[in-house]
XYZ file of C-alpha atoms in Angstrom:
492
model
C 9.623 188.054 -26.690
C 8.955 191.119 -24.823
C 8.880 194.723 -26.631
C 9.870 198.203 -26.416
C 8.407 200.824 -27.878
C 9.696 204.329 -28.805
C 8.794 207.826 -28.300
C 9.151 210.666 -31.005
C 8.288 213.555 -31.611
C 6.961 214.904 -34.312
C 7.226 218.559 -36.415
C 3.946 219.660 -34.836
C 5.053 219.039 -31.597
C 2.609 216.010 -30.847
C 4.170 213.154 -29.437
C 4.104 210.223 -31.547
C 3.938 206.500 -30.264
C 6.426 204.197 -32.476
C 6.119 200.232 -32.932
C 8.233 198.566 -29.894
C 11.214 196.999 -30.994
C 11.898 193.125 -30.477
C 14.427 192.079 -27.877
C 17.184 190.478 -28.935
C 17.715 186.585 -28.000
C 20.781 187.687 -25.420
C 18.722 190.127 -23.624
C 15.678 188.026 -23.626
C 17.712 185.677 -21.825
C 19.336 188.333 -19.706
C 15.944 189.298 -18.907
C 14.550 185.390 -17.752
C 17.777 185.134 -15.220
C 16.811 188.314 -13.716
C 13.311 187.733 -13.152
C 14.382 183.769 -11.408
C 17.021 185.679 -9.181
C 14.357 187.816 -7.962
C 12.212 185.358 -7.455
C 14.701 183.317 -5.323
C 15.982 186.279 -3.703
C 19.363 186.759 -4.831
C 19.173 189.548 -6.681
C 17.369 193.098 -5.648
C 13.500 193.252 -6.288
C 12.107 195.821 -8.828
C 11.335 199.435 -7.456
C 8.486 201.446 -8.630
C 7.977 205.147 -8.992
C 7.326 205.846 -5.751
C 10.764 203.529 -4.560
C 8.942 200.787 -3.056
C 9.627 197.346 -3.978
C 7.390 195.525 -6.261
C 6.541 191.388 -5.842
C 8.838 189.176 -8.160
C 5.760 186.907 -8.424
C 4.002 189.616 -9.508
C 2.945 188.741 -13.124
C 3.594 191.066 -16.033
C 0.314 192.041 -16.884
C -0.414 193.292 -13.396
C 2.791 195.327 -12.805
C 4.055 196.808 -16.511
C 2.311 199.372 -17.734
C 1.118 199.017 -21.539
C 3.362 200.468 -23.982
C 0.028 202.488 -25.392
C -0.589 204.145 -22.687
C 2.419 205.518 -21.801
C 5.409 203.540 -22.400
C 8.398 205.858 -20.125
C 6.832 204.484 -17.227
C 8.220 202.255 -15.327
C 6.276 198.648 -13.334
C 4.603 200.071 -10.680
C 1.442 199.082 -8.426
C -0.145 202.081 -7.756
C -3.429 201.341 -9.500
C -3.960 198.215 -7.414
C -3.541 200.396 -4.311
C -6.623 202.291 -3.132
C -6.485 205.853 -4.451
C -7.095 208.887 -2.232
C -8.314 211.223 -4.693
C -11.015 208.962 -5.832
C -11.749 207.334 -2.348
C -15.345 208.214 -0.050
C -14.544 209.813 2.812
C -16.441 209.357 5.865
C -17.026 211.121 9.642
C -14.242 210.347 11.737
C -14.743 208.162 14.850
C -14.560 211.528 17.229
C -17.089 213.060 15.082
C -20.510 213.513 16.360
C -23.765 215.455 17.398
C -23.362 218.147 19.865
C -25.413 217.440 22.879
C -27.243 220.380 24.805
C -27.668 223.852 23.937
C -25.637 227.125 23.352
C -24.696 228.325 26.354
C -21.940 231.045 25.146
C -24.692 233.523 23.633
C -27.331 234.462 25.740
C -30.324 236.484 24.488
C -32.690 238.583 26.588
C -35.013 239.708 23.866
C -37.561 237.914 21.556
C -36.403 237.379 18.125
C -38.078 237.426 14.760
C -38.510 234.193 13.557
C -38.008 232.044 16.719
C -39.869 230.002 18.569
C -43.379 231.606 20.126
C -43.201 229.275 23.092
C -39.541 229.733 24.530
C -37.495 232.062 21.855
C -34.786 229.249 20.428
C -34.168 230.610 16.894
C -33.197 226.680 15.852
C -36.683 225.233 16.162
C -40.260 226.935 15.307
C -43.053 226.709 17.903
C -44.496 223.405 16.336
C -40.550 221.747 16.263
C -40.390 222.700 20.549
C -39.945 220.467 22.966
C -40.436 222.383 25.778
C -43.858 222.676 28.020
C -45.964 224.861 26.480
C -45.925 228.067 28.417
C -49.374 229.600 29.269
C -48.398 232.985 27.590
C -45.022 232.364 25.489
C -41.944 234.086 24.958
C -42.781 236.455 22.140
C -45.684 238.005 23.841
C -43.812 238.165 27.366
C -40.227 238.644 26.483
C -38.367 237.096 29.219
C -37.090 233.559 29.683
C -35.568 233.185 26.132
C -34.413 229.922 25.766
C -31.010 229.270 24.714
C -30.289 227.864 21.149
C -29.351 224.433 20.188
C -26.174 223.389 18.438
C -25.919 223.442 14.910
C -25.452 219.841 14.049
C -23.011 218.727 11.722
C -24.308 216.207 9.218
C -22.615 212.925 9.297
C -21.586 210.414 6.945
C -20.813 206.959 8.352
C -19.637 204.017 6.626
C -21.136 200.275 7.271
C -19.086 199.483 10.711
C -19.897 203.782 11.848
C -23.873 202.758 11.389
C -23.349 199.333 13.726
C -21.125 201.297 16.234
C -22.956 200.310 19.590
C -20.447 202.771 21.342
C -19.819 205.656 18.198
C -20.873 208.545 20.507
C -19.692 207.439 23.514
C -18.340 209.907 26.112
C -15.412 208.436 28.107
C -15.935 211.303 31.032
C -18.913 209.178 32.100
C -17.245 206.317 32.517
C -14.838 208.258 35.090
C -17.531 209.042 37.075
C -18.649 205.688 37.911
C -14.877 204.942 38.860
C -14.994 207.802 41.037
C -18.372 206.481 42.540
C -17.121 203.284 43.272
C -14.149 204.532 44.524
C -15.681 206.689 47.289
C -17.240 203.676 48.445
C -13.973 201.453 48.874
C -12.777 204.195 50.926
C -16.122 204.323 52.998
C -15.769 200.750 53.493
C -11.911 200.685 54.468
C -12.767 203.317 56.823
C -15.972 201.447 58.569
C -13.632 198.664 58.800
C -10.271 200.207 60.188
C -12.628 202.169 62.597
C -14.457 198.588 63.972
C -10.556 197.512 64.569
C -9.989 199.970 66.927
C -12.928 199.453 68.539
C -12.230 196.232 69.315
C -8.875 196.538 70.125
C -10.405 199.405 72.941
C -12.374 197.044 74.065
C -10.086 194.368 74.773
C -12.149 191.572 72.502
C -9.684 190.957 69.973
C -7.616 187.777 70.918
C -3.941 188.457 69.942
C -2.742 184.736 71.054
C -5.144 182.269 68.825
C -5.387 181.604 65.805
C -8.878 182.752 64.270
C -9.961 181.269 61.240
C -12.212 184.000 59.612
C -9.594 185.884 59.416
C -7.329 184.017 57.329
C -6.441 185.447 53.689
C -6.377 182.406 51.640
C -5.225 182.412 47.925
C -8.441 182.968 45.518
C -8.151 181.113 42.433
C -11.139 182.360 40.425
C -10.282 186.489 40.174
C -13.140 189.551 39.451
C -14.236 190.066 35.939
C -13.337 193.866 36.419
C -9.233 192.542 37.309
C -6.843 192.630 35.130
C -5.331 188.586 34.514
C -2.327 187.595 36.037
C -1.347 186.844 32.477
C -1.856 190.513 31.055
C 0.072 192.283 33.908
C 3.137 192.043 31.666
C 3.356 190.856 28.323
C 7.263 190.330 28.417
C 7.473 185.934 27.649
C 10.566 186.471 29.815
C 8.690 187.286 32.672
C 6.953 185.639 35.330
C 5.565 182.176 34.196
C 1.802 181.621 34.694
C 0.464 177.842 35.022
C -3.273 178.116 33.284
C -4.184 175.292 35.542
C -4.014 176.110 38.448
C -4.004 180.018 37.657
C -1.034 180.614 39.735
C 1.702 183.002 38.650
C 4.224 182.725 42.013
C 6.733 185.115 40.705
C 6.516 188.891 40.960
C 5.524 189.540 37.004
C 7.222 193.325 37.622
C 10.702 192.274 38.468
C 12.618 193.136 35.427
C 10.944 195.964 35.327
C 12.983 197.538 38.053
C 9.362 198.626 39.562
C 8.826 198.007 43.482
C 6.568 195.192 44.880
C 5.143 197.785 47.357
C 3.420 199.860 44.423
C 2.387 197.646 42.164
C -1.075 195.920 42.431
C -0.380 192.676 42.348
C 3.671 191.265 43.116
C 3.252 187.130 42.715
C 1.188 184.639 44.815
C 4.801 184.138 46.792
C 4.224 188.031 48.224
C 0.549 187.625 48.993
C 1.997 184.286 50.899
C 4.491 186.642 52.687
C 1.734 189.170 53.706
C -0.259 186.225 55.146
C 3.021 185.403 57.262
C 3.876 188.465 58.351
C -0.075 189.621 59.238
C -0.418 186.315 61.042
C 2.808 187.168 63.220
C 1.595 190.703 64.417
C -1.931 189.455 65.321
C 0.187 186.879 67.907
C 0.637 183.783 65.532
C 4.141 183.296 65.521
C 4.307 181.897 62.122
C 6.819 181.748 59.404
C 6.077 180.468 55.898
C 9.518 178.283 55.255
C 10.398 177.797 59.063
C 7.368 176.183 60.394
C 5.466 174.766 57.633
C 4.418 172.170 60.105
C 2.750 174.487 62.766
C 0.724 175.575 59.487
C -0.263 172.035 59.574
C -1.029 171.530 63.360
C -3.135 174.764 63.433
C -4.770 173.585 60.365
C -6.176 170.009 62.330
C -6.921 171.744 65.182
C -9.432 174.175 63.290
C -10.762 171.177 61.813
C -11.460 169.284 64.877
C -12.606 172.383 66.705
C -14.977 173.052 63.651
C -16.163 169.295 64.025
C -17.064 169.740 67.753
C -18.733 173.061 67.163
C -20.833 171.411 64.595
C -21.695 168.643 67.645
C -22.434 170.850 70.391
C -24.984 172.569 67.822
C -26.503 169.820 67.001
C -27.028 168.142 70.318
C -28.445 171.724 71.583
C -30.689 171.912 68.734
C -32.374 168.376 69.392
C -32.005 168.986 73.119
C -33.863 172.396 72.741
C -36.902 170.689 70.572
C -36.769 167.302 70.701
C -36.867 164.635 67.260
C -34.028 162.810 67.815
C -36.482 159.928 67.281
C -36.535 160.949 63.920
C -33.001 160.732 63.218
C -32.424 156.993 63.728
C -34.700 155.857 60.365
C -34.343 152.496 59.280
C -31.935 151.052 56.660
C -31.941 151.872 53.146
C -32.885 148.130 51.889
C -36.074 148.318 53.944
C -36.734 151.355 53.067
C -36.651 150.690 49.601
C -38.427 147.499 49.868
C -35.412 145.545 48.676
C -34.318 142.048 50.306
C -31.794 139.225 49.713
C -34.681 136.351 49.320
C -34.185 134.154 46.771
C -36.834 133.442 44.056
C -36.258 131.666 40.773
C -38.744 131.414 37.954
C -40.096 129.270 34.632
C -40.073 131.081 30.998
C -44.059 130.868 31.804
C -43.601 132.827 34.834
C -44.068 130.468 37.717
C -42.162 130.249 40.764
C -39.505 127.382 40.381
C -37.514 127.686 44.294
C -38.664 130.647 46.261
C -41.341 132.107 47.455
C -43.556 134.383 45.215
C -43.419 138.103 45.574
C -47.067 138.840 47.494
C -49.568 140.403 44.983
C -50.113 144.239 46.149
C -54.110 143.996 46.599
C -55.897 147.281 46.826
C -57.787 149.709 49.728
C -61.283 149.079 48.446
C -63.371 145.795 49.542
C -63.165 142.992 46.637
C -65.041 140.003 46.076
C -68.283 141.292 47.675
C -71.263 140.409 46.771
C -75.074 142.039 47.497
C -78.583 141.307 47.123
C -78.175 137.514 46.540
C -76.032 137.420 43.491
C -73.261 134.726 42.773
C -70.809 137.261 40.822
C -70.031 141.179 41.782
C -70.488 144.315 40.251
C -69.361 144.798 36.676
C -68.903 141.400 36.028
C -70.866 141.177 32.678
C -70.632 143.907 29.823
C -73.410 144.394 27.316
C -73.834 147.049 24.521
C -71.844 149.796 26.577
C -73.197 148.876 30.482
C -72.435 146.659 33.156
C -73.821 144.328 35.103
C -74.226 141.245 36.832
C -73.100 137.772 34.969
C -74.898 135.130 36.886
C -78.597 137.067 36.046
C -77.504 139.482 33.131
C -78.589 141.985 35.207
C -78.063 145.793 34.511
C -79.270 147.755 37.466
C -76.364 147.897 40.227
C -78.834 147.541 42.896
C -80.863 144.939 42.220
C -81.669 141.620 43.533
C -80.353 138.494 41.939
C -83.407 136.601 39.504
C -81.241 134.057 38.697
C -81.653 131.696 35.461
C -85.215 133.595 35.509
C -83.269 136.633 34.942
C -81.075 134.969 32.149
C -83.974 133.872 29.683
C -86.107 137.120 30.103
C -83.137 139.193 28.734
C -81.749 136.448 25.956
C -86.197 136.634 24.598
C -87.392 138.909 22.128
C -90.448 139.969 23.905
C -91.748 143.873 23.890
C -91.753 145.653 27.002
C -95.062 147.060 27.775
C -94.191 150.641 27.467
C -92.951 150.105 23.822
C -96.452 148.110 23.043
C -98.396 151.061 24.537
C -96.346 153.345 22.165
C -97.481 151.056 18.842
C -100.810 151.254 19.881
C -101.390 154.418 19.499
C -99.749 154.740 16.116
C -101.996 154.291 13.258
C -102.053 150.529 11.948
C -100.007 149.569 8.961
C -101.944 147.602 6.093
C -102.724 144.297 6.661
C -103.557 142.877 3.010
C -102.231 143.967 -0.568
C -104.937 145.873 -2.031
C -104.529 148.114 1.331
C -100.946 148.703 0.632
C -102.106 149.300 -3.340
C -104.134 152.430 -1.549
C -101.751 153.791 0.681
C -99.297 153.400 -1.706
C -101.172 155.787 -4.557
C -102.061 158.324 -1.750
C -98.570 158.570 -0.226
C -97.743 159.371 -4.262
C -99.828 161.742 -4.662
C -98.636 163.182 -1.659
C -95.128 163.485 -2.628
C -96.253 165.163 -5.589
C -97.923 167.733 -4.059
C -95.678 168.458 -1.821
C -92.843 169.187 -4.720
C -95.006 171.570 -6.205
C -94.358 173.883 -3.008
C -91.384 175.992 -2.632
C -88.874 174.020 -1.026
C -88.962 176.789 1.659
C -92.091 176.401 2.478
C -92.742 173.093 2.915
C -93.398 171.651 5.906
C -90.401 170.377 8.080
C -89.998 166.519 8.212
C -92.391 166.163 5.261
C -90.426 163.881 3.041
C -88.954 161.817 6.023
C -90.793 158.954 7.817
C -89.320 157.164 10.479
C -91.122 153.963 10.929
C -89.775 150.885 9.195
C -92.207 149.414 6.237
C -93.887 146.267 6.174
C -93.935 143.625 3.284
C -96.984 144.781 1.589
C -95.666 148.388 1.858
C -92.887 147.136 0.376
C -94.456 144.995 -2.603
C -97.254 147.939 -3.350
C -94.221 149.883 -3.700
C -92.665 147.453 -6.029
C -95.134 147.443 -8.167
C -95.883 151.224 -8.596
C -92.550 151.776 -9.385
C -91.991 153.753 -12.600
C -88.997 152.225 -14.595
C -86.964 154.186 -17.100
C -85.939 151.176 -19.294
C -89.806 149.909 -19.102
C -90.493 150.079 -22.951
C -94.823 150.269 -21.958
C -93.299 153.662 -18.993
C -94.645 156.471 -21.858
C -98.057 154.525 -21.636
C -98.368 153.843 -17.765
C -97.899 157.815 -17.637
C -101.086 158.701 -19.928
């Protein structure tokens, strides 16, 4: 159960806290029944100190205040609300740097501890921004440069910092309306004036009906317009379909405003305008009386916009010629495509048809030179063509025939490549030979090792030619084996 504590006071004057008392069973109850009435709404909620209502659903914990802390006050919320003595307070959205400079004080003598170059006292000469003057201001006096603003320093919170627009001056804005607006007028004027030109003239035809200058209903509006939808925000007003983006109604009319000085007065006025600015050009027509002269004017613009479209055309090809060009063939043969029949095997063949021809190429094929039986890249050996009925690999040549065939398929040397062994030195033709060359090529190698590695000669360890069998059994047998248990006595 819930408890109450006491206040006293003591001799001293100090205020002492007592125990709090248990509630009774009765008013524990009395309590419970309050708290569900409150919660289902038949009973008033709680009021705090400061008489506003507190949250039945509230728990305890959040809205009582502990009895040790100070148990006379009542529930209250006011340290869940965000308190203004102990809040940050930031620059105000209207606050921010002055731009340009000082213009109420204006100073026609140099000042101690200004700038040298023009005489601002808020900047030193290294701090100026301003050309540097070929003798400055505190050596000539004159031109003294007025002072900046004294800035105020600003402290921004997280959305003030990402402000694209915190700074922006709406008075700039207003002169781009009044830009534009200048130019409307310029416009309207150039255009009125060309109307009464015309009409001077005599060249404007009051009795047709003249297509360019029909006002037709836009559906897709400028991004700078205000929507139909956001002319008036009453849901009793006009009804807009998002469709067809068509409000017909007048969206002002409970507003006791008059269709002439609003903007925009419902797609049924702008339908009435059209009417009534057809009429005074010479049209005599009427939205609900003659919807079917609407009609009939309508086909006749399209047939004469047909036959203008004709008479161009036959002028153009009369003018330069190429109707030739005009009458091309049908698509079918154009694209190759036909309605003959062909049926084929799983293998491919043709089964009831007749086979699609085989697409055969610009170039010559199946021509043969210089005697030969096959053409030109009919036989491919290590890399290179040739031709297959000699083996031949010169493009050029003349057929040899089965000659041809055996001389490449034999081993024989060609007689450059026996020149070039002659006049290498001869290998060893018996053992004992080998046995020689062998120890010398040793002792070689082991002369050679005892020379810097860098300056040996290049190539000297590296032999190209392929040995023969003696080389390779004097080698053999000169061979130095580790696991040889008689190697320490070959080496004395």
């Amino acid at each position: 159960m819930d408890e109450e504590a006491t206040v006293g006071v003591n001799p001293e004057g100090l205020v002492a806290l007592d125990e709090p008392k248990k509630m009774t069973r009765e008013d524990w109850r009395k309590k419970k029944e309050l708290e569900e009435q409150r919660k289902l709404g038949n009973a008033p909620a709680e009021v705090d100190e400061e008489g506003k209502d507190i949250n039945p659903h509230i728990p305890q914990y959040i809205s009582s205040v502990p009895w040790y802390i100070d148990p006379s006050k009542r529930p209250t919320l006011k340290h869940q609300r965000p308190q203004e003595e102990i809040a940050v307070q930031f620059s105000t959205i209207g606050e921010w740097y002055k731009r340009g400079v000082n213009d109420l004080s204006v100073t026609t003598k140099f000042r101690k501890g200004s700038c040298e170059n023009c005489g601002a006292m808020t900047h030193k000469k290294k701090e100026c921004l301003e050309r540097p003057r070929k003798v400055g201001a505190k050596f000539t006096g004159t031109s003294i440069a007025p002072d900046e603003h004294s800035q105020v320093e600003l402290d921004l919170d997280y959305d003030g910092k990402r402000d694209r627009w915190n700074g922006y001056n709406p008075e700039d804005h207003h002169r781009i309306v009044e830009e534009y607006a200048k130019v409307d007028v310029a416009k309207r004027t150039l255009k009125a004036q060309k109307l009464q030109d015309e009409l001077a003239s005599g060249k404007l035809d009051q009795g047709n009906f003249d297509s360019k200058r029909r006002i037709t209903v836009r559906n897709l509006r400028i991004r700078e317009d205000t929507a139909k939808y956001l002319r008036n925000l009453d849901p009793d007003s006009a009804y807009y379909d998002p469709k067809t983006r068509a409000m017909r109604e007048n969206p002002y009319s409970n507003t006791g405003m008059n269709p002439d000085e609003v903007g925009y007065a419902g797609d049924n006025f702008a339908r009435y305008m059209f009417a009534w600015e057809a009429y005074e050009r010479g049209s005599e027509v009427h939205l609900q009386a003659d919807p079917t002269k609407l009609e009939l004017l309508h086909k006749s613009f399209k047939v004469k916009k047909e036959d203008f479209k004709e008479k161009q055309r036959d002028s153009i090809l009369e003018k330069y010629g190429g109707e030739e060009h005009l009458d091309a063939p049908p698509r079918e043969l154009l694209l190759a495509q036909t309605e003959d029949y062909v049926e084929y095997s799983r293998h491919g063949a043709v089964l009831k048809g007749q086979d699609k021809a085989v697409a055969r190429s610009k170039y010559e094929e199946d021509v043969v030179i210089n005697n030969h039986n096959c053409i030109w890249g009919s036989f491919w050996n290590d890399g290179y063509w040739g031709y297959k009925c000699c083996h031949s690999m010169v493009k050029m040549s003349y057929c040899t025939g089965d000659a041809g065939l055996r001389v490449n398929h034999t081993d024989c040397v060609p007689f450059e490549e026996g020149l070039m062994d002659d006049e290498d030195e001869e290998p060893p033709k018996t053992l004992l030979e080998a046995l020689e060359a062998e120890d010398k090529r040793v002792k070689h190698i082991e002369a050679i090792m005892q020379v810097e590695e860098r300056k040996r000669p290049y190539n000297s360890l590296h032999e190209v030619k392929a040995p023969t069998e003696e080389e390779m059994e004097a080698f053999r047998m000169k061979r130095c084996r580790e696991d040889d248990p008689m190697a320490s006595f070959l080496s004395q």
